[in-house]
Tab-separated table of N, CA, C and O and ligand atoms in Angstrom:
chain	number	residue	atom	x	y	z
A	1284	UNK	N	-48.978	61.912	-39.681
A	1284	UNK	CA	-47.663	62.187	-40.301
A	1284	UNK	C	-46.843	60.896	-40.335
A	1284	UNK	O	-46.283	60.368	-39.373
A	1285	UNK	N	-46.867	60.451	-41.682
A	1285	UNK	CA	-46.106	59.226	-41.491
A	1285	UNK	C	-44.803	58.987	-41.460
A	1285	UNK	O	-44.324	58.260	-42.331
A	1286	UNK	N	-43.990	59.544	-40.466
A	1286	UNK	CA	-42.573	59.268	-40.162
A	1286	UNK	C	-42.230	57.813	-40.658
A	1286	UNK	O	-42.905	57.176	-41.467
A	1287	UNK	N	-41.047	57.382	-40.030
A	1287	UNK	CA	-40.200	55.813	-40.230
A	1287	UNK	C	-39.510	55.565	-39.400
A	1287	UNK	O	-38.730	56.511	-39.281
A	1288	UNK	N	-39.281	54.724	-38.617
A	1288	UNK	CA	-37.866	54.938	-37.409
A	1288	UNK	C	-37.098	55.109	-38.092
A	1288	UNK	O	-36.204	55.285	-37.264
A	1289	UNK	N	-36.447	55.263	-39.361
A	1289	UNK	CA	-35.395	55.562	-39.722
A	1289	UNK	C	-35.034	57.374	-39.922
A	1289	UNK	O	-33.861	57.727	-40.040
A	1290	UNK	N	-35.906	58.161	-39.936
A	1290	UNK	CA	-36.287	59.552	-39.729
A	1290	UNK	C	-35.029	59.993	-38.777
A	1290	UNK	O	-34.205	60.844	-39.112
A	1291	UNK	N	-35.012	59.237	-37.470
A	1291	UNK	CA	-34.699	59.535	-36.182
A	1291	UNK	C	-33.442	59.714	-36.762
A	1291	UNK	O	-33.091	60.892	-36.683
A	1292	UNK	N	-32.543	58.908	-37.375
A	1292	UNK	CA	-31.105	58.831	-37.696
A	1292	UNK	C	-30.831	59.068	-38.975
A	1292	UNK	O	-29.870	58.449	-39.433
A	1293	UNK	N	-31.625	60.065	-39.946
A	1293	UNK	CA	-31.261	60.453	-41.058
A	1293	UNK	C	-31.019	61.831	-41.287
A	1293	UNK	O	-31.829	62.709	-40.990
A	1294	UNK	N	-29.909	62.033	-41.814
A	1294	UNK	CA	-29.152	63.114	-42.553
A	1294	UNK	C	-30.552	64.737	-42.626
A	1294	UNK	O	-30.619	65.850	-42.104
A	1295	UNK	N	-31.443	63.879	-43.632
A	1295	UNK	CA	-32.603	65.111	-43.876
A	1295	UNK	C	-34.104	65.190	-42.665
A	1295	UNK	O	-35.076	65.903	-42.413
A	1296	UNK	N	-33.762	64.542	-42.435
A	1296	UNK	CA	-35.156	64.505	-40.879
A	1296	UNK	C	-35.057	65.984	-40.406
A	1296	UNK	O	-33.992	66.236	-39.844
A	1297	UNK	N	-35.636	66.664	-40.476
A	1297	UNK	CA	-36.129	67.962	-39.762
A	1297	UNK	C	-36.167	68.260	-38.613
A	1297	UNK	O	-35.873	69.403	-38.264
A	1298	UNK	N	-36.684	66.941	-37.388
A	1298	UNK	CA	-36.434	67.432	-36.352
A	1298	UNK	C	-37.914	68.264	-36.019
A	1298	UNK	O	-38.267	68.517	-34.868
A	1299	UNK	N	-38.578	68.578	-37.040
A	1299	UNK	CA	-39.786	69.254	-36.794
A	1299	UNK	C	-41.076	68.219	-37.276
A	1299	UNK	O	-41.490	67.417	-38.113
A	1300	UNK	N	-41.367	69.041	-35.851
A	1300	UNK	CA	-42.837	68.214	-35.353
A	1300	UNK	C	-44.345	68.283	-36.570
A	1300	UNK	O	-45.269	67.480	-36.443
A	1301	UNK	N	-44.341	69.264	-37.580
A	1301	UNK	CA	-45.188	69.252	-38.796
A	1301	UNK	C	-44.144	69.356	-40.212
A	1301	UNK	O	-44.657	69.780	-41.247
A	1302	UNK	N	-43.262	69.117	-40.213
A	1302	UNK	CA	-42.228	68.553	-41.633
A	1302	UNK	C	-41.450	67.304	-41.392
A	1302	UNK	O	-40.591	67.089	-40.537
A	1303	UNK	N	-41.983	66.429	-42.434
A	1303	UNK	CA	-40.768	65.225	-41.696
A	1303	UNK	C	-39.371	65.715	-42.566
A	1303	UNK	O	-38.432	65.365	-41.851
A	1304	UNK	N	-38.961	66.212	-43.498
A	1304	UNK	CA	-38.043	66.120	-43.721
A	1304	UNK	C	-37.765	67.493	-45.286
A	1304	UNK	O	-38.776	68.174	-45.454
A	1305	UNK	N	-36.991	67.718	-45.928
A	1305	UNK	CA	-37.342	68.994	-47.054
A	1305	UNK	C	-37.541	67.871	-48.163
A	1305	UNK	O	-37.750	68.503	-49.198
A	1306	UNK	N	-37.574	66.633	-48.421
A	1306	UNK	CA	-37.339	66.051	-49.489
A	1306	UNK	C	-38.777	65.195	-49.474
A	1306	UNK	O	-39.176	64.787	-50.564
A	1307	UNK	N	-39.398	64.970	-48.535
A	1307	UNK	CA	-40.306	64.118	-48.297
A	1307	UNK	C	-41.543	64.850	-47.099
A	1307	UNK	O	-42.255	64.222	-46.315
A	1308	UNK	N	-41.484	66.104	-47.272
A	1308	UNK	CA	-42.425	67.278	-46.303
A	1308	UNK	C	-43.761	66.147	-45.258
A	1308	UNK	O	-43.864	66.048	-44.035
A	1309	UNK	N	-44.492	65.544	-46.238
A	1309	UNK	CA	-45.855	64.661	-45.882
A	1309	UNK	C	-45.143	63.219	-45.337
A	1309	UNK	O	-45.955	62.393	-44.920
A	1310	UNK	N	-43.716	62.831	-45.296
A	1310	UNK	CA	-43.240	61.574	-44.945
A	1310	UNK	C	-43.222	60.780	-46.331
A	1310	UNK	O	-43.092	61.430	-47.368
A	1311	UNK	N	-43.353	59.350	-46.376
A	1311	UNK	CA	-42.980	58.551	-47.098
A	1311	UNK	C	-43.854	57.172	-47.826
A	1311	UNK	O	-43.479	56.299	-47.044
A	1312	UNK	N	-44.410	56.733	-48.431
A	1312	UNK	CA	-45.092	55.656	-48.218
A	1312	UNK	C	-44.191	54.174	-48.054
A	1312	UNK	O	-43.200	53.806	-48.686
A	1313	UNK	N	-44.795	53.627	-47.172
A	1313	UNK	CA	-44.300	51.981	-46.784
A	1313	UNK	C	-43.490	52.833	-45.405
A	1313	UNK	O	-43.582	53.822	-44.678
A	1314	UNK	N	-42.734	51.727	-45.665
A	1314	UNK	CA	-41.448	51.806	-44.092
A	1314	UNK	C	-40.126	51.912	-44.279
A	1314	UNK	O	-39.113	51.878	-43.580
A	1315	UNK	N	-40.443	52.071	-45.573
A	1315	UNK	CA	-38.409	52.614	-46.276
A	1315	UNK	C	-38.450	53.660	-47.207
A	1315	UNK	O	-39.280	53.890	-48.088
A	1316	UNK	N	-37.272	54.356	-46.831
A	1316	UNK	CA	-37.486	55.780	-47.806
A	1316	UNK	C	-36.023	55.952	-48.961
A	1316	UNK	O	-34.905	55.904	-48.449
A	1317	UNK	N	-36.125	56.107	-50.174
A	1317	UNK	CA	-35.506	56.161	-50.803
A	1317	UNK	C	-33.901	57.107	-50.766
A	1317	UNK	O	-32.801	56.960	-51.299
A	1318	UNK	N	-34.602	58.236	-49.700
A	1318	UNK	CA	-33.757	59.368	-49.746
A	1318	UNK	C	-32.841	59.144	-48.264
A	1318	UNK	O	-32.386	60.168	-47.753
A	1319	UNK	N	-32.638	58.112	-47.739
A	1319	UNK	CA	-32.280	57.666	-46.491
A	1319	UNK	C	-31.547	58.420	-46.711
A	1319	UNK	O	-31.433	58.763	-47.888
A	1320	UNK	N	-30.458	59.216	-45.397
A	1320	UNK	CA	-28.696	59.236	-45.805
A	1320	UNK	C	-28.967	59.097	-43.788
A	1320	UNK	O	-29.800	59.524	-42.988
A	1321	UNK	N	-27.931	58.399	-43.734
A	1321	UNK	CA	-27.853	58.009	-42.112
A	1321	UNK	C	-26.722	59.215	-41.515
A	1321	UNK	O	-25.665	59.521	-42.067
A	1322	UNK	N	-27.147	59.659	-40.529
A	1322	UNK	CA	-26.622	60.605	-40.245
A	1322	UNK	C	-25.285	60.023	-39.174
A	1322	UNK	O	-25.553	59.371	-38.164
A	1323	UNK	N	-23.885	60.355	-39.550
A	1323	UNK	CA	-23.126	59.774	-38.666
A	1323	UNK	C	-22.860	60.010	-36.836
A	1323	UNK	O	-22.268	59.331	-35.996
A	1324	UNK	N	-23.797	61.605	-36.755
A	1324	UNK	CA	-23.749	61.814	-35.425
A	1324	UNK	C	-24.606	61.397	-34.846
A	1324	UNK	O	-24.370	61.382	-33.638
A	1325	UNK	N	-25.702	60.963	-35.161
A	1325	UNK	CA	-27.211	60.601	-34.703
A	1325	UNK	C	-26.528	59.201	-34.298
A	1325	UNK	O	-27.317	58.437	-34.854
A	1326	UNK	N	-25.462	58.280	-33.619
A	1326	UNK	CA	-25.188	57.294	-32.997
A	1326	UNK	C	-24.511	57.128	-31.643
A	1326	UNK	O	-24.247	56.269	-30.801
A	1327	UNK	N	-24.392	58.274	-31.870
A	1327	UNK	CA	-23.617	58.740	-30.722
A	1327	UNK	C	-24.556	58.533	-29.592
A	1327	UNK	O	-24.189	57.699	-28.765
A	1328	UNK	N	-25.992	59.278	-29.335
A	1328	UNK	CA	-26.731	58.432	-28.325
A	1328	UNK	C	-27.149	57.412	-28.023
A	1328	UNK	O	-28.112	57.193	-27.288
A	1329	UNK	N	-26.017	56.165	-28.917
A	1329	UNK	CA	-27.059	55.055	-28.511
A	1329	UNK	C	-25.795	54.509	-28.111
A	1329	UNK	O	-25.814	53.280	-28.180
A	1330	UNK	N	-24.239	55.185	-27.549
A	1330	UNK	CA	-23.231	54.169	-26.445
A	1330	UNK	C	-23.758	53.157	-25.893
A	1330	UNK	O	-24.851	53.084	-25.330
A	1331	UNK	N	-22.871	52.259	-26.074
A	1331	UNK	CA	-22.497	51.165	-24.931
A	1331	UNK	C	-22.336	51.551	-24.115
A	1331	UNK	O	-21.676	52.583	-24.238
A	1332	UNK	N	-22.673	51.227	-22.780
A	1332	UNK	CA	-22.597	51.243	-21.418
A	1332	UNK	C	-22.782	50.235	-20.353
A	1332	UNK	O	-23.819	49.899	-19.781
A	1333	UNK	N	-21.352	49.748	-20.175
A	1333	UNK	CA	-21.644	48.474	-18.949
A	1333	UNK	C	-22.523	48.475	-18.155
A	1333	UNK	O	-23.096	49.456	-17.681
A	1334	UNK	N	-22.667	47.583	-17.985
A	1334	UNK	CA	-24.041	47.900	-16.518
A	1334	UNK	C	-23.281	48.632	-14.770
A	1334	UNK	O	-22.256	48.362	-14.144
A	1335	UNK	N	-24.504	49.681	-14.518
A	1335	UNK	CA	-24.050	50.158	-13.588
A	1335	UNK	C	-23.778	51.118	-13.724
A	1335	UNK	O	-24.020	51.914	-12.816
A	1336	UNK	N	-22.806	51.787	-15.526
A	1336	UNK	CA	-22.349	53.112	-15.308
A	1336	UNK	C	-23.263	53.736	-16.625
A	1336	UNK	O	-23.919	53.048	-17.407
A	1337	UNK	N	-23.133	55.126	-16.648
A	1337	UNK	CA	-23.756	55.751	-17.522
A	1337	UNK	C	-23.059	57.295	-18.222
A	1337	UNK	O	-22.554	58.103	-17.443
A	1338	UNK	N	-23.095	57.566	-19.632
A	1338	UNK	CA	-22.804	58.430	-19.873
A	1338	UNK	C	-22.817	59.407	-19.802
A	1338	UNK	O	-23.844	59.843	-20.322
A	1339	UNK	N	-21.868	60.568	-19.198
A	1339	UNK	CA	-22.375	61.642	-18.766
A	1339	UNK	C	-21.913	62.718	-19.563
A	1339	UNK	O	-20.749	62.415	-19.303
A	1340	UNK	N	-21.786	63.678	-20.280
A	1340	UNK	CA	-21.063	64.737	-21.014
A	1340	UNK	C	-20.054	63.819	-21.742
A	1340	UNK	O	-18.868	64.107	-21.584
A	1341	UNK	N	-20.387	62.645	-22.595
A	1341	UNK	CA	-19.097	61.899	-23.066
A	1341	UNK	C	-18.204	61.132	-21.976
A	1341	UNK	O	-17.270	60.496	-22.464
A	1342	UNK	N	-18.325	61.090	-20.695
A	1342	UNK	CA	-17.483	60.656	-20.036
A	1342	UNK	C	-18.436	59.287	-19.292
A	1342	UNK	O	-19.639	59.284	-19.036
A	1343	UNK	N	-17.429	58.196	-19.073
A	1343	UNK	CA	-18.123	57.141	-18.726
A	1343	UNK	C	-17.915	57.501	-16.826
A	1343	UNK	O	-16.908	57.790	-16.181
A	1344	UNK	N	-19.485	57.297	-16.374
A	1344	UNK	CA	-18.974	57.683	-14.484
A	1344	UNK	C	-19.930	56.152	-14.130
A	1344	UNK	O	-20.824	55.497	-14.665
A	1345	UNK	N	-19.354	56.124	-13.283
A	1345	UNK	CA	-19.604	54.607	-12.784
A	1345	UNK	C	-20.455	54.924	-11.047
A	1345	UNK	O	-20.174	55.590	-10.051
A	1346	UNK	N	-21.493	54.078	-11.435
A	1346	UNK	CA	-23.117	54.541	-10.310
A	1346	UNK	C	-22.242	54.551	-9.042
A	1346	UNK	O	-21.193	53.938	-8.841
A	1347	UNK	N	-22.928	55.405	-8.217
A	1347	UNK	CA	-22.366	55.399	-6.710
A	1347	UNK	C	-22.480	53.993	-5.953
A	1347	UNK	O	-22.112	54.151	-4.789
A	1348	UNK	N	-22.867	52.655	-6.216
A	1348	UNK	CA	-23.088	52.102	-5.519
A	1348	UNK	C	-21.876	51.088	-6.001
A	1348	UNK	O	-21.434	50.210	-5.261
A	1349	UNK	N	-21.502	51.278	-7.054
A	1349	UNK	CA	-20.528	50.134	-7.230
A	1349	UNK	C	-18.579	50.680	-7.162
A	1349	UNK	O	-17.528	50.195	-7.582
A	1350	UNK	N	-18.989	51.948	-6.366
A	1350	UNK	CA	-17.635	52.431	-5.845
A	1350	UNK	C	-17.422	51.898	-4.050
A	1350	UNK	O	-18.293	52.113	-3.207
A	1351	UNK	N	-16.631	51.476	-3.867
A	1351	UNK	CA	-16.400	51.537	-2.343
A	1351	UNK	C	-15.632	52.365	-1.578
A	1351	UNK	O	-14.486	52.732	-1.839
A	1352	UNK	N	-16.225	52.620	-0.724
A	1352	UNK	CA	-15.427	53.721	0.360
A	1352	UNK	C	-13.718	52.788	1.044
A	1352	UNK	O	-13.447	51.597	0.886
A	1353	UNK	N	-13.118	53.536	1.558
A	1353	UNK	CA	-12.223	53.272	1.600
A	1353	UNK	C	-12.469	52.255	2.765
A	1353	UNK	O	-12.032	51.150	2.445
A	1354	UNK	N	-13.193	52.279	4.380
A	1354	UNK	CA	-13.824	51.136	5.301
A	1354	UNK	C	-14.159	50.206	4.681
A	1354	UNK	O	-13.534	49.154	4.814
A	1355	UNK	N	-15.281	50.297	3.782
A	1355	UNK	CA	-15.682	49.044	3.017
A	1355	UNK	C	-14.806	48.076	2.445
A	1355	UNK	O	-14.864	46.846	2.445
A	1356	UNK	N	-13.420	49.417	1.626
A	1356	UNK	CA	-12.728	48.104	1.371
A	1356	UNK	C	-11.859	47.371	2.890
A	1356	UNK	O	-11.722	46.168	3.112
A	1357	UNK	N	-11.580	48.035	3.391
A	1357	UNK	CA	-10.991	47.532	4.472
A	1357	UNK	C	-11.627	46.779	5.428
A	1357	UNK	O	-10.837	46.372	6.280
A	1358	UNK	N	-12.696	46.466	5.586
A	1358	UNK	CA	-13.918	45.490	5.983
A	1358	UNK	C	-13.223	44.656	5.175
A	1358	UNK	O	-12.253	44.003	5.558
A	1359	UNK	N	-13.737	44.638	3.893
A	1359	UNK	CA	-13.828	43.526	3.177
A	1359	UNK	C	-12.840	42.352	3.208
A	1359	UNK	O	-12.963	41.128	3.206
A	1360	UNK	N	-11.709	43.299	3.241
A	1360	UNK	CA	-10.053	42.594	3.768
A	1360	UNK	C	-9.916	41.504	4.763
A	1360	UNK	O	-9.182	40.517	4.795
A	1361	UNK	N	-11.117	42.099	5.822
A	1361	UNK	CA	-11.194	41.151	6.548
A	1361	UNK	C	-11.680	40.011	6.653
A	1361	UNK	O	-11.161	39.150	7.363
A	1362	UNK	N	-13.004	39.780	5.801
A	1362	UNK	CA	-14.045	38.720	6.184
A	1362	UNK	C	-14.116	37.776	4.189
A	1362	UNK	O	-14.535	36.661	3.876
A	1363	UNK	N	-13.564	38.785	3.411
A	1363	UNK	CA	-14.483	39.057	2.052
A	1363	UNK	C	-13.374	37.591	1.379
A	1363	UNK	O	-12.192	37.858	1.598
A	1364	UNK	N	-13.495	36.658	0.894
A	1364	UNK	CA	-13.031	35.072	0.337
A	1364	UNK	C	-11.787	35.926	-0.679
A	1364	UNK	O	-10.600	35.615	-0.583
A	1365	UNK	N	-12.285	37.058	-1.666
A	1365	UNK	CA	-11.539	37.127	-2.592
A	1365	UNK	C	-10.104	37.696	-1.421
A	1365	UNK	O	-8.958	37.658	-1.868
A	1366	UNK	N	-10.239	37.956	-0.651
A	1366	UNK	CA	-8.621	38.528	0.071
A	1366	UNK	C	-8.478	37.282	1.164
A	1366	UNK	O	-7.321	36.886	1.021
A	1367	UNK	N	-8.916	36.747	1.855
A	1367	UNK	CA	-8.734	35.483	2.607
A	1367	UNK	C	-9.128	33.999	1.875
A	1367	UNK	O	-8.956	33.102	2.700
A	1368	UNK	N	-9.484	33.610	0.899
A	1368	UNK	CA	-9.442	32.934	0.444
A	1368	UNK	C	-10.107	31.728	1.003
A	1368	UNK	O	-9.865	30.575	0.645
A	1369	UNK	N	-11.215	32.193	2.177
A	1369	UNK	CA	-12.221	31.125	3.178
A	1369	UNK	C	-13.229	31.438	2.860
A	1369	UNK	O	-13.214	32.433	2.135
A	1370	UNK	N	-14.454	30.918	3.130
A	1370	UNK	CA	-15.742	31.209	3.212
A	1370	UNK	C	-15.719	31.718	4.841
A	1370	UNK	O	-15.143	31.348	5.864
A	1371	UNK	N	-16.555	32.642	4.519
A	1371	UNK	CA	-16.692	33.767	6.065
A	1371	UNK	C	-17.575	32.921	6.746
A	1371	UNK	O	-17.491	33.033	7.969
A	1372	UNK	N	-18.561	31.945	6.256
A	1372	UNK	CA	-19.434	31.215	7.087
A	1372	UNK	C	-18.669	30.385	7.238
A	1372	UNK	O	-17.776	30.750	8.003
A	1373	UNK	N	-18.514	29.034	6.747
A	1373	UNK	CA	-17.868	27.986	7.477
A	1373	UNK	C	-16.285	27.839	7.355
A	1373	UNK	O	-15.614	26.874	7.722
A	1374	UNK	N	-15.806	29.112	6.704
A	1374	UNK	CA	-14.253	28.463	6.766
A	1374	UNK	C	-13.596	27.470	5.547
A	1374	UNK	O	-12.383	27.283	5.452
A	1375	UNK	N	-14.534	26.907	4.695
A	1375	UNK	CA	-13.889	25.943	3.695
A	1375	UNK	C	-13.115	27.183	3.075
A	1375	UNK	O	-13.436	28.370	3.118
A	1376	UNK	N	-11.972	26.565	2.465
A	1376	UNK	CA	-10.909	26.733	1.790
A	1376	UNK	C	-11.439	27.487	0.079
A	1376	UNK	O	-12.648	27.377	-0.120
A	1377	UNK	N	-10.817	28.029	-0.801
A	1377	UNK	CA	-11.393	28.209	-2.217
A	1377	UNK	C	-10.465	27.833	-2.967
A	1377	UNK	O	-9.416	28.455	-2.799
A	1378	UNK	N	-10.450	26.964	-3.815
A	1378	UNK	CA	-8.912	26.544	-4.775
A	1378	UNK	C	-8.736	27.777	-5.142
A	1378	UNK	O	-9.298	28.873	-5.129
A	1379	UNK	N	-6.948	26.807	-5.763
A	1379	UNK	CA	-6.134	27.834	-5.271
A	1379	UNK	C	-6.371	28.851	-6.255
A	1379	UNK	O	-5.845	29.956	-6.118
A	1380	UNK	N	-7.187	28.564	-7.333
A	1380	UNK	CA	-7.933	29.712	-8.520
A	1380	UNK	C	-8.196	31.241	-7.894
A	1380	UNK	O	-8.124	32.328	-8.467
A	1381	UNK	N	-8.508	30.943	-6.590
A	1381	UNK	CA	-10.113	32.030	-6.158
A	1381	UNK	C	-9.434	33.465	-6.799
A	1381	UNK	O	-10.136	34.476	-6.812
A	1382	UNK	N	-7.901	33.512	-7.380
A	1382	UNK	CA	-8.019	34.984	-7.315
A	1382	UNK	C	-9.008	35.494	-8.712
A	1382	UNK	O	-9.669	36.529	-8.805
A	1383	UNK	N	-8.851	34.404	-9.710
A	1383	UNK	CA	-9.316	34.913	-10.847
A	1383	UNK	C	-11.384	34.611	-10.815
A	1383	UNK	O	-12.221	34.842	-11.688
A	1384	UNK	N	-11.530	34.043	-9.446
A	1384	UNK	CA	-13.142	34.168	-9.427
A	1384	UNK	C	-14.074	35.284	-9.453
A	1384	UNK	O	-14.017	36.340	-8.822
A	1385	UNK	N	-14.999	34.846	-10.344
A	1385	UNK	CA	-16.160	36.618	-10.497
A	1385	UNK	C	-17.414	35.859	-9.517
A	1385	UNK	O	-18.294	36.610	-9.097
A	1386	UNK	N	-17.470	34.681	-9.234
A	1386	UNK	CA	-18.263	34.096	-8.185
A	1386	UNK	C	-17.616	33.876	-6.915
A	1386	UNK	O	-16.485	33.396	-6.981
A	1387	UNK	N	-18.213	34.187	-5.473
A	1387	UNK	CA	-17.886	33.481	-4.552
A	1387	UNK	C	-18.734	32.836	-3.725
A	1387	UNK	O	-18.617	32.938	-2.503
A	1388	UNK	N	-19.708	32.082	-4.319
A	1388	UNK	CA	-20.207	31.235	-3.570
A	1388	UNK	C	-19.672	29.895	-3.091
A	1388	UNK	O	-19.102	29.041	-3.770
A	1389	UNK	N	-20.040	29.864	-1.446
A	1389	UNK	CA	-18.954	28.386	-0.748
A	1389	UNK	C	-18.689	27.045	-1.938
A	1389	UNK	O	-19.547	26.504	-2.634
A	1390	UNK	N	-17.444	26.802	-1.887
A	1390	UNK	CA	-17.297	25.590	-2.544
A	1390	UNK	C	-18.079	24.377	-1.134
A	1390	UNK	O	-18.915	23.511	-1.389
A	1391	UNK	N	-17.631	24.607	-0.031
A	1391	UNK	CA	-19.331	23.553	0.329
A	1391	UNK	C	-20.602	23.849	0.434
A	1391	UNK	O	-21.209	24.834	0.854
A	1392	UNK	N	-21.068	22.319	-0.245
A	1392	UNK	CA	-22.212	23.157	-1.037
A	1392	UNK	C	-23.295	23.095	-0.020
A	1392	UNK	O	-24.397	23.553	-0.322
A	1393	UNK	N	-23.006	22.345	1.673
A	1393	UNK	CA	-24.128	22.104	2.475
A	1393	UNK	C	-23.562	23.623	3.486
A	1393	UNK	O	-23.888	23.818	4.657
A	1394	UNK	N	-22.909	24.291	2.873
A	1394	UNK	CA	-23.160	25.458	3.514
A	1394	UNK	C	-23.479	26.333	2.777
A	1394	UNK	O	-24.078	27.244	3.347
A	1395	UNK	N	-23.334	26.453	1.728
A	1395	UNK	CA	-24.666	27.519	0.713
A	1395	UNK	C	-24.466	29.122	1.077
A	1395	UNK	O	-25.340	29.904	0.703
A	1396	UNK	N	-23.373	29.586	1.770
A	1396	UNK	CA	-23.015	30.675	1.583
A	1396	UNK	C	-23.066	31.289	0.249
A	1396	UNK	O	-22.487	30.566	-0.562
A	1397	UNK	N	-23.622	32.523	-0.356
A	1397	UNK	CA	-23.265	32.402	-1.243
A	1397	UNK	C	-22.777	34.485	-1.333
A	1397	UNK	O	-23.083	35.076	-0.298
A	1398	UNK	N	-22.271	35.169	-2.190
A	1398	UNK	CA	-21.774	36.225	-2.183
A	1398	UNK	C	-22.520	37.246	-2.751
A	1398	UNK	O	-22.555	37.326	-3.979
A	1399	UNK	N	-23.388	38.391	-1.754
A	1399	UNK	CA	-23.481	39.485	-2.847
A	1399	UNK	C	-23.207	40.915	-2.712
A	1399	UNK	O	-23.901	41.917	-2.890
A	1400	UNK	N	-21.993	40.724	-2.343
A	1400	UNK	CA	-21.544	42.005	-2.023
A	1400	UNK	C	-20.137	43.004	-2.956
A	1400	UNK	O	-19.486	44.016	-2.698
A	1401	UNK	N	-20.198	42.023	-4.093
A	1401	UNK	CA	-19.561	42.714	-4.992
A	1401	UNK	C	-20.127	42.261	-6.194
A	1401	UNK	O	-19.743	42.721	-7.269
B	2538	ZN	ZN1	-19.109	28.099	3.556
């Protein structure tokens, strides 16, 4: 049955496993079909989704691992560069940038701390 990936996201695709479609019953010859019509809901399963979270009933929920408990954050307060603004290993300093950093690995570099806990 010679379907098309384009089948998947068209208007007349059947959906059935021995008709590809009412306009084209046997499928199509080549890899493009004249009678395309792209179906506007058939995109809907292919969301964007940041990494980490996933769509659930339309709603974006974000994986259990990249939520923190309320200790964790309060740990973090303690030791973590982005709220003290040190490296937890040796203490160097982070310009005075660090709030807007998505990295925290030690600015010294012979201490090689580096961050993976957020
Ligand atoms: Zn360090």
């Amino acid at each position: 049955m010679p379907k098309i990936p384009e089948c998947d996201r068209c208007l007349l695709y059947s959906h059935n496993p021995h008709i590809i479609c009412a306009v084209h019953p046997d499928g199509v010859d080549g890899d493009s079909c004249l009678d395309f019509r792209e179906d506007p809901n058939a995109q809907i399963e292919k969301l964007w989704q940041p990494e980490g979270a996933t769509y659930y009933n339309g709603e974006l929920i974000l994986q259990p691992r990249q939520r923190w408990t309320l200790e964790e954050q309060l740990e973090l307060l303690d030791w973590h560069p982005l709220f003290t603004g040190k490296c937890p290993q040796c203490g160097a300093e982070y310009e005075r940038d660090y709030i807007s950093r998505v990295h925290w690995d030690c600015p010294n570099s012979e201490c090689g701390w580096m961050d993976d806990s957020v």
